[in-house]
Tab-separated table of C-alpha atoms and ligand atoms in Angstrom:
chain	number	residue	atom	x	y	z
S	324	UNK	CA	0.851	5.857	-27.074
S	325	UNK	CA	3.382	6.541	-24.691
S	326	UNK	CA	3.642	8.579	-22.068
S	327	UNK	CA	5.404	11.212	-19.761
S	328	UNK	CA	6.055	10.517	-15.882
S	329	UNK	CA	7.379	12.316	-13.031
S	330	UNK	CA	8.578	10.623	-10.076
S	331	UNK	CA	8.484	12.308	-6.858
S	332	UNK	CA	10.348	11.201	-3.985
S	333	UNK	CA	12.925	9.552	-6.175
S	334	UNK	CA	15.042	8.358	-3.103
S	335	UNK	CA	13.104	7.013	-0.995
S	336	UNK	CA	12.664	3.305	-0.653
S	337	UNK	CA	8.903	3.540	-2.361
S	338	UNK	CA	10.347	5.974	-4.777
S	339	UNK	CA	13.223	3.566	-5.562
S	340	UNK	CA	10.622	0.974	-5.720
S	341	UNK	CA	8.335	3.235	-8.467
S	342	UNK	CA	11.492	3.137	-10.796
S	343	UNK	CA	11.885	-0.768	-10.573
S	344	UNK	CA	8.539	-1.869	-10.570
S	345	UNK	CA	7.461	0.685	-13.892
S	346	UNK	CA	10.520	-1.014	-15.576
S	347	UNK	CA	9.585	-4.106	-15.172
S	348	UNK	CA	6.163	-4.142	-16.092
S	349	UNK	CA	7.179	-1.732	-19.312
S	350	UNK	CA	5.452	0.829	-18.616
S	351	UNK	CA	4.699	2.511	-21.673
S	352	UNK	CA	7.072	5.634	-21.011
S	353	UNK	CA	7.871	8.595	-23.012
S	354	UNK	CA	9.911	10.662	-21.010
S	355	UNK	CA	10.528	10.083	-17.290
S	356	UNK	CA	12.079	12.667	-14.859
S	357	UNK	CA	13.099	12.488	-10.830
S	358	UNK	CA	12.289	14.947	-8.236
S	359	UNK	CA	13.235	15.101	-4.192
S	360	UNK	CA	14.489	17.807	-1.750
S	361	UNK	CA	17.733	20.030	-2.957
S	362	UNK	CA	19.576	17.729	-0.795
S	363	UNK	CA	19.591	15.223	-3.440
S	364	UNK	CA	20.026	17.603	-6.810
S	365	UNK	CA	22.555	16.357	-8.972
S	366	UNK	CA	22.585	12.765	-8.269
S	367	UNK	CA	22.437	10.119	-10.636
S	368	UNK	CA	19.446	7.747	-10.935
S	369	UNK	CA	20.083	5.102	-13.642
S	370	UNK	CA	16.738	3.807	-15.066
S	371	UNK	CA	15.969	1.643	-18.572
S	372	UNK	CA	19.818	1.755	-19.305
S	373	UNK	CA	20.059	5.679	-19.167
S	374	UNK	CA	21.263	8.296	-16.404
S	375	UNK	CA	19.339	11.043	-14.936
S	376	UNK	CA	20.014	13.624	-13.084
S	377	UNK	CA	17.522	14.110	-9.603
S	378	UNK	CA	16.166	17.519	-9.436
S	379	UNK	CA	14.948	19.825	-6.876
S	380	UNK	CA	11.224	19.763	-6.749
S	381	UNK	CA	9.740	23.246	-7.248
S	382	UNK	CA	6.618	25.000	-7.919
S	383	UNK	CA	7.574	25.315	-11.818
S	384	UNK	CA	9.069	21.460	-11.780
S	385	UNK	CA	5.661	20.165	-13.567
S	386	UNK	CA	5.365	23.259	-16.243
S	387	UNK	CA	7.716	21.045	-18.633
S	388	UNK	CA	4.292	18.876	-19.050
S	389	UNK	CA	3.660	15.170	-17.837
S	390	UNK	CA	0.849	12.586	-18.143
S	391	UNK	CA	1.634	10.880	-14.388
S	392	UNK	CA	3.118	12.086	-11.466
S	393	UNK	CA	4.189	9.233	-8.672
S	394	UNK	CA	4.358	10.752	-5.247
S	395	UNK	CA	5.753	9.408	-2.662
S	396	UNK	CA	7.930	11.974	-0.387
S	397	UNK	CA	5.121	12.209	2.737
S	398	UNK	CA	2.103	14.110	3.223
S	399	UNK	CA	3.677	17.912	3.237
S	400	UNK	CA	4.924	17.762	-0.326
S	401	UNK	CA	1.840	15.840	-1.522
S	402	UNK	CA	-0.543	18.839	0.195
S	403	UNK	CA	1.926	21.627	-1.323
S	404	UNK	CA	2.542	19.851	-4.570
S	405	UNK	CA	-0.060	17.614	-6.125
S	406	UNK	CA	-2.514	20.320	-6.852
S	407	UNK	CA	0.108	22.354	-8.685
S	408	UNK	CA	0.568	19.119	-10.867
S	409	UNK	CA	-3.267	18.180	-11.003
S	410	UNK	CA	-3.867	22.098	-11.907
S	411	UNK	CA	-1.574	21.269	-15.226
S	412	UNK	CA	-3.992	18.201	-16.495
S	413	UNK	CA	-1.338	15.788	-14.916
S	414	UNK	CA	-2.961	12.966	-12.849
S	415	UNK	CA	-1.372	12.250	-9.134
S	416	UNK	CA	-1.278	8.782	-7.844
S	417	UNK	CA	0.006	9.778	-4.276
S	418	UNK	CA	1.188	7.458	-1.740
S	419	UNK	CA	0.903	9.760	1.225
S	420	UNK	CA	-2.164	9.650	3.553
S	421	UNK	CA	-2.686	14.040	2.798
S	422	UNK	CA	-5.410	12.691	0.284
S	423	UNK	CA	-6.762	9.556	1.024
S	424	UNK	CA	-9.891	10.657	2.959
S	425	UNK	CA	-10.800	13.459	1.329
S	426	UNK	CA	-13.984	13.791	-0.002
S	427	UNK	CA	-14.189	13.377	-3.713
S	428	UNK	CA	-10.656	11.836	-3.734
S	429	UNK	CA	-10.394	8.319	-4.979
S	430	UNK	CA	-8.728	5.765	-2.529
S	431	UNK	CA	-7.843	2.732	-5.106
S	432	UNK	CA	-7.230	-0.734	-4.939
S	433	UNK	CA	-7.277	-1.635	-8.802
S	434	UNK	CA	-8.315	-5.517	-7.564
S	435	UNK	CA	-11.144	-4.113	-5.302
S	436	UNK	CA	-12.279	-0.873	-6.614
S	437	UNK	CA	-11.253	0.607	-9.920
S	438	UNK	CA	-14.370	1.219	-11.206
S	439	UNK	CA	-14.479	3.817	-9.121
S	440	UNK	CA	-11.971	6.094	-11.092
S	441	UNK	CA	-13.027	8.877	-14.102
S	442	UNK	CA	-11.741	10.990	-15.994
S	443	UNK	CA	-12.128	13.628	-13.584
S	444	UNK	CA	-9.898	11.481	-10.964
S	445	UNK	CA	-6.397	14.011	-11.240
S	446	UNK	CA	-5.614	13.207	-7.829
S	447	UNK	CA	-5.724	9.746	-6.940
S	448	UNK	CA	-4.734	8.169	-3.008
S	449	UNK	CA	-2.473	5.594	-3.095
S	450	UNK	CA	-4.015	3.745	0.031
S	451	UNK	CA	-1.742	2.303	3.127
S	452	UNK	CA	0.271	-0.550	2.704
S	453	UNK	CA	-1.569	-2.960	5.520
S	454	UNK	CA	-4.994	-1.715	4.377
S	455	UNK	CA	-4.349	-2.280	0.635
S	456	UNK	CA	-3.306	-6.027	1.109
S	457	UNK	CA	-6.163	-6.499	3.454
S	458	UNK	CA	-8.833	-5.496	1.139
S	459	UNK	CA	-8.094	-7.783	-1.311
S	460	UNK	CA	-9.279	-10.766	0.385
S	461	UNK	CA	-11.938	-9.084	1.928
S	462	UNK	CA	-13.896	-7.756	-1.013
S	463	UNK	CA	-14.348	-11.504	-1.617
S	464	UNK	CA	-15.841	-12.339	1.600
S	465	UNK	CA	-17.706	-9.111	1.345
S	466	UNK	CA	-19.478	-10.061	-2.151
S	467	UNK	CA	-20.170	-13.362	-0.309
S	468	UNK	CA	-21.217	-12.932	3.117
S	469	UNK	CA	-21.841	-9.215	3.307
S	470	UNK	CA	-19.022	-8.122	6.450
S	471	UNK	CA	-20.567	-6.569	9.751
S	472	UNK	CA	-17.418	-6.643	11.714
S	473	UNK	CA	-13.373	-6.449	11.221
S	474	UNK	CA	-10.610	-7.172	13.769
S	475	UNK	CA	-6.934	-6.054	12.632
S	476	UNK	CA	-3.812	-7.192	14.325
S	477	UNK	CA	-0.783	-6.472	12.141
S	478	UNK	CA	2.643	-7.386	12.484
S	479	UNK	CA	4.378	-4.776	10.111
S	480	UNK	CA	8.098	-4.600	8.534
S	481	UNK	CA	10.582	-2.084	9.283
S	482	UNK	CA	10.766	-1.263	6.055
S	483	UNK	CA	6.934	0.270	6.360
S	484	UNK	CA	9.267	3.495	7.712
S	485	UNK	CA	11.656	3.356	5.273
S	486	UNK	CA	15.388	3.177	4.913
S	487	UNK	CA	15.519	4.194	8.838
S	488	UNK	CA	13.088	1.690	9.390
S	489	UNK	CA	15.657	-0.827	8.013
S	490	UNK	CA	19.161	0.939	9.392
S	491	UNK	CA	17.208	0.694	12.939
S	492	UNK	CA	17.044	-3.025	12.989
S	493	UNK	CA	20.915	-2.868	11.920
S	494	UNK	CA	21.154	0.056	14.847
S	495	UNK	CA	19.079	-2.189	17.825
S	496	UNK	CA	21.215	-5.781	16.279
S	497	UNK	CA	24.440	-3.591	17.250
S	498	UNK	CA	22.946	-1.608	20.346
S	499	UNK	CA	23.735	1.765	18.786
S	500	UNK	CA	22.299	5.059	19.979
S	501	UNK	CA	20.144	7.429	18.349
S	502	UNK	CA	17.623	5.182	17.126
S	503	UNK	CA	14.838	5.977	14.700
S	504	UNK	CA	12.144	4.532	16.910
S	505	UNK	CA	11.281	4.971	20.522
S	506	UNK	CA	12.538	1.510	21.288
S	507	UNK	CA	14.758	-1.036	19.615
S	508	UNK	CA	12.856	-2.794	17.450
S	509	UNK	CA	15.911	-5.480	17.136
S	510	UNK	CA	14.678	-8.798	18.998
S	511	UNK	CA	11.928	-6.696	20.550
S	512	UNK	CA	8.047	-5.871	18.958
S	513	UNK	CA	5.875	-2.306	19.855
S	514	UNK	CA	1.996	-1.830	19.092
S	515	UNK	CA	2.697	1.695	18.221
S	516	UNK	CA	2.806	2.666	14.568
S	517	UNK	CA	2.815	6.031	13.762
S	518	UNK	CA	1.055	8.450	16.511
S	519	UNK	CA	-1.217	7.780	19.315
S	520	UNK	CA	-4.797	9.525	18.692
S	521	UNK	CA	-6.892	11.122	21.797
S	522	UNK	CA	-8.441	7.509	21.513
S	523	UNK	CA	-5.587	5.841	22.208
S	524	UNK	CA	-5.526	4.274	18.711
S	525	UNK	CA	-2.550	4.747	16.715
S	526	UNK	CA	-2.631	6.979	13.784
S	527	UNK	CA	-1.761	3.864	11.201
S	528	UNK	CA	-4.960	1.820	13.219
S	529	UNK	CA	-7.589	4.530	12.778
S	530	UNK	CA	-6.141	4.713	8.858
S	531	UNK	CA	-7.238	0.964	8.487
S	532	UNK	CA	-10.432	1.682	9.769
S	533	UNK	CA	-11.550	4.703	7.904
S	534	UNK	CA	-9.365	3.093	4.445
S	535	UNK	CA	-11.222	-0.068	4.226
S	536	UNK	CA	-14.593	1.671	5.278
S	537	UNK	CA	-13.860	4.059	1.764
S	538	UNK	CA	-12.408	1.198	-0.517
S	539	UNK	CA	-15.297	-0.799	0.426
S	540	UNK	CA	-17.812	1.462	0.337
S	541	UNK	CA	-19.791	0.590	3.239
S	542	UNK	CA	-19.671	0.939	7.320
S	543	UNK	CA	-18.185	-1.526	9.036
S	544	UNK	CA	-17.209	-1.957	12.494
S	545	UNK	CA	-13.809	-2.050	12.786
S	546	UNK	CA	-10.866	-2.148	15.230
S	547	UNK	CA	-7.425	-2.655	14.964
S	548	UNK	CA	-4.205	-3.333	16.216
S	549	UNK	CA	-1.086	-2.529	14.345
S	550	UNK	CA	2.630	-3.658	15.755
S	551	UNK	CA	6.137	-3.221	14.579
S	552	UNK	CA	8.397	-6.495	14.199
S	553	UNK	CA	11.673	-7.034	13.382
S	554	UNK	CA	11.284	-7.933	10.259
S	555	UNK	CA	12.871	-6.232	7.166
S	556	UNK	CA	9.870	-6.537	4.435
S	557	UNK	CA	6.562	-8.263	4.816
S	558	UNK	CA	3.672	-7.358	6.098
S	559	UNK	CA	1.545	-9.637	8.079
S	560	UNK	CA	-2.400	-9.444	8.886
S	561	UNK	CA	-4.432	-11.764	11.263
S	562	UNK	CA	-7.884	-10.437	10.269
S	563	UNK	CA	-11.421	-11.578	11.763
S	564	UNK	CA	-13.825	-10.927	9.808
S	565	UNK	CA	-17.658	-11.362	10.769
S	566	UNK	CA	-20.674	-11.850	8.523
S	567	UNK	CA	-24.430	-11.137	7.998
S	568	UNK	CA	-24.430	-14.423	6.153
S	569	UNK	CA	-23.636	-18.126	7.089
S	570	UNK	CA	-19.983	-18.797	5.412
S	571	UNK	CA	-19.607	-21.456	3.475
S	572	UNK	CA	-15.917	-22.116	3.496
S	573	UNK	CA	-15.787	-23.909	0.388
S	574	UNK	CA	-17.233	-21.342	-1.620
S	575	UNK	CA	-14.522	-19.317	-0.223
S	576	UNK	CA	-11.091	-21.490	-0.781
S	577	UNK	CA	-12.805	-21.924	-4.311
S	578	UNK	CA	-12.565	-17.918	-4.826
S	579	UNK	CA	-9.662	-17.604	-3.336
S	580	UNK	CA	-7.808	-20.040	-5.591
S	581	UNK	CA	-9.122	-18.844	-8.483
S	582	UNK	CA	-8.578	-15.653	-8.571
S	583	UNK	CA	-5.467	-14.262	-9.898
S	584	UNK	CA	-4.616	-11.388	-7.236
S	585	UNK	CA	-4.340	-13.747	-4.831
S	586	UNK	CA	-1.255	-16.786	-3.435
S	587	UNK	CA	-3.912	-19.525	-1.242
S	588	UNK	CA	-2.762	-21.469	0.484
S	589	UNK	CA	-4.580	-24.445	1.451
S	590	UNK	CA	-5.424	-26.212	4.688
S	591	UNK	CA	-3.058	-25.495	7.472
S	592	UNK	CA	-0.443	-23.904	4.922
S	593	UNK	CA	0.199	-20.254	5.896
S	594	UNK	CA	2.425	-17.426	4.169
S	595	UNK	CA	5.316	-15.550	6.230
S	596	UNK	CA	6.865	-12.368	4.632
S	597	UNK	CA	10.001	-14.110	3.220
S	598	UNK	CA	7.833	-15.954	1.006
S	599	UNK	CA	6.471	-12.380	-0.464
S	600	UNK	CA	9.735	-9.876	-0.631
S	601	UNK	CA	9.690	-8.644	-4.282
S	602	UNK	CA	5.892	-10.131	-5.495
S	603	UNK	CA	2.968	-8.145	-6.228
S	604	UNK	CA	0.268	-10.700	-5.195
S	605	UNK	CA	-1.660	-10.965	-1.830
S	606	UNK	CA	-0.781	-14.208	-0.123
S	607	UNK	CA	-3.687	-15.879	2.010
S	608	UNK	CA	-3.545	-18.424	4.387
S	609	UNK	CA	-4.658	-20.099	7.734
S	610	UNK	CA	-8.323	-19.906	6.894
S	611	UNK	CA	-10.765	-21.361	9.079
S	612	UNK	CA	-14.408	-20.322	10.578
S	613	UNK	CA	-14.153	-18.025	14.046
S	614	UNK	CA	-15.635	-20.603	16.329
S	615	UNK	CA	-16.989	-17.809	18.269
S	616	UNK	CA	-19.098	-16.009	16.536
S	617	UNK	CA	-22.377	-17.325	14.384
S	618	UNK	CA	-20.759	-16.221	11.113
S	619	UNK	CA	-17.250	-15.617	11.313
S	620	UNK	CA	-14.318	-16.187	9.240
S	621	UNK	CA	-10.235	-16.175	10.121
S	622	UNK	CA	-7.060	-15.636	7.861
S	623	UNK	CA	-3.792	-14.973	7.888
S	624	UNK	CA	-2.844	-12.047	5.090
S	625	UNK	CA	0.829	-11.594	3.954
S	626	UNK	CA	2.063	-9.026	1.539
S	627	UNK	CA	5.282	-6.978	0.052
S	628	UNK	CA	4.507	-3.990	1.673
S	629	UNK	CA	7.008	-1.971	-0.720
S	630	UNK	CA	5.936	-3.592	-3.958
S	631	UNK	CA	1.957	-4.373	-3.362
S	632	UNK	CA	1.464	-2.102	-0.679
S	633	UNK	CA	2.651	1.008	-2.322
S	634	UNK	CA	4.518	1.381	-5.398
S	635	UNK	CA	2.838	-1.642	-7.606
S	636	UNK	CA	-0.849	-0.721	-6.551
S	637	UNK	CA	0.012	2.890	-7.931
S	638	UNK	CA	1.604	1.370	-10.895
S	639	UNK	CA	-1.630	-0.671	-11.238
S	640	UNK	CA	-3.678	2.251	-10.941
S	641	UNK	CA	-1.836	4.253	-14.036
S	642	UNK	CA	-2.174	0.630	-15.704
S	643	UNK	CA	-5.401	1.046	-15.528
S	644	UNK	CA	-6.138	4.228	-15.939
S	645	UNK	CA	-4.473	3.646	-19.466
S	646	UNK	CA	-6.485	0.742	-20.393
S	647	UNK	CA	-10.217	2.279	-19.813
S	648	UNK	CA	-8.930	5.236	-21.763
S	649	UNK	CA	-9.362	7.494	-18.859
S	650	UNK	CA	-5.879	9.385	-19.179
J	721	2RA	C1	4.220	1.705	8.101
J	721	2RA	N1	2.101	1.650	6.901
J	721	2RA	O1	4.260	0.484	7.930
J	721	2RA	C2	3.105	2.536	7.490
J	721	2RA	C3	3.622	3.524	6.486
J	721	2RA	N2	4.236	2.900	5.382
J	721	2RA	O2	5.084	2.328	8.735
């Protein structure tokens, strides 16, 4: 069987990303059409040897009939837009955050926890790009040592805002005006990802903490720290990790290196995000017991945050969705 997909948010870097990433992993596709804002109607979007024409996203855009929609054009269109599809029998896989917490919403990691999904899932959350490379790892500790206690610090690509993400480390490198961020982000860093809360978290912190509470399925206590670096794709996690239960480290290199989401790398190896542009796997690294704590556990997590962080994982999910007959 094959079947009919809508991609919306054609242009945008995730978007983009949908298109390459469905191609290569022949996606069984029927049809395939491209939505985003009226400022892009008309343009051409070449995809499995063919061109398309991008169209203007409307209320009666899904009424032609699809199987899959791919969102990714930010939170507004997702909230205005993906029960109009969902209302029509098509499933959403959205990458925006509208969705992710909702109750009775699935927030998937296929790795960590597909089973999860039905066939009454017709809106599915696409779950942030730092907290879907973090779980990974972690559901193996989890199933291990049973987590009590998580401590983010991220060091996240430019590209986790985009193409003006990007054009802003071009902007700082030539000391341009009108910059995208606050600050230059060329030779500089800035803990300050998306918007500061009443807490004095950052928006992009508190979504760790309440994601990897969901995917996991369990309270956890859990802070974070999430800062932009100049760095164009790649995004980088030191994550602490306590336990209820004594870790054996063995037990844990042996998991990590056999299982087939995950790049280990041993001993005092580490990933960086060069050695991840354009994979889908979850690269691991500098593990090594927190001295500190009774039964703790440090590593070094590196992922695509384009590819693995959003549009593969929502690939995945479809993939998956396809294969337990659930479409
Ligand atoms: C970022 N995770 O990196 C956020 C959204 N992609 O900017």
């Amino acid at each position: 069987r094959k079947y009919r997909v809508a991609i919306v948010g054609a242009t945008g870097m995730v978007g983009q990303t949908f298109i390459e990433v469905l191609k290569e992993r022949q996606f069984p596709i029927e049809s395939i059409s491209f939505f985003a804002s009226a400022n892009s109607h008309g343009r051409e979007i070449a995809f499995d040897g063919k061109i398309y024409l991008i169209e203007t996203l409307t209320k009666s855009s899904f009424d032609r009939g699809f199987d899959f929609a791919l969102f990714s054009a930010g939170s507004d269109i997702s909230l205005e837009y993906a029960q109009i599809a969902a209302d029509q029998n098509i499933i959403v896989i959205d990458n925006s955050s509208a969705w992710r917490m909702k109750p009775g919403i699935s927030l998937v990691v296929p790795e960590v926890n597909a089973s999860v999904l039905t066939k009454n899932d017709k809106i599915i959350a696409n779950p942030n790009c730092s907290t879907i490379q973090a779980v990974v790892p972690l559901k193996i500790i989890d199933d291990l040592f049973n987590i009590t206690r998580i401590t983010y610090s991220t060091y996240q690509a430019v590209s986790g805002s985009g193409y003006q993400g990007i054009a802003d480390l071009k902007r700082g490198y030539n000391n341009e005006e009108n910059l995208f961020y606050d600050k230059s982000i060329y030779d500089n860093c800035f803990p300050h990802i998306d918007d500061f809360l009443e807490t004095g978290y950052t928006k992009e912190e508190q979504k760790m903490i309440d994601e990897t509470m969901k995917i996991l399925n369990k309270k956890i206590k859990i802070s974070a720290t999430c800062v932009r670096i100049p760095v164009t794709i790649g995004h980088s996690i030191s994550v602490h990790v306590e336990c209820e239960k004594a870790i054996d480290l063995n037990q844990l290199r042996h998991a990590y290196k056999e299982n087939n989401d995950i790049v280990f790398y041993e001993h005092n190896t580490y990933p960086t995000p060069k050695d991840v542009v354009g994979n889908d796997l979850v690269h691991v690294g500098r593990l090594r017991k927190d001295l500190s704590v009774d039964h703790g556990v440090i590593l070094w997590v590196v992922a695509d945050n384009i590819r693995k962080g959003a549009a593969t994982n929502a690939v995945q999910i479809a993939e998956y969705l396809i294969k337990e007959d659930l479409v």
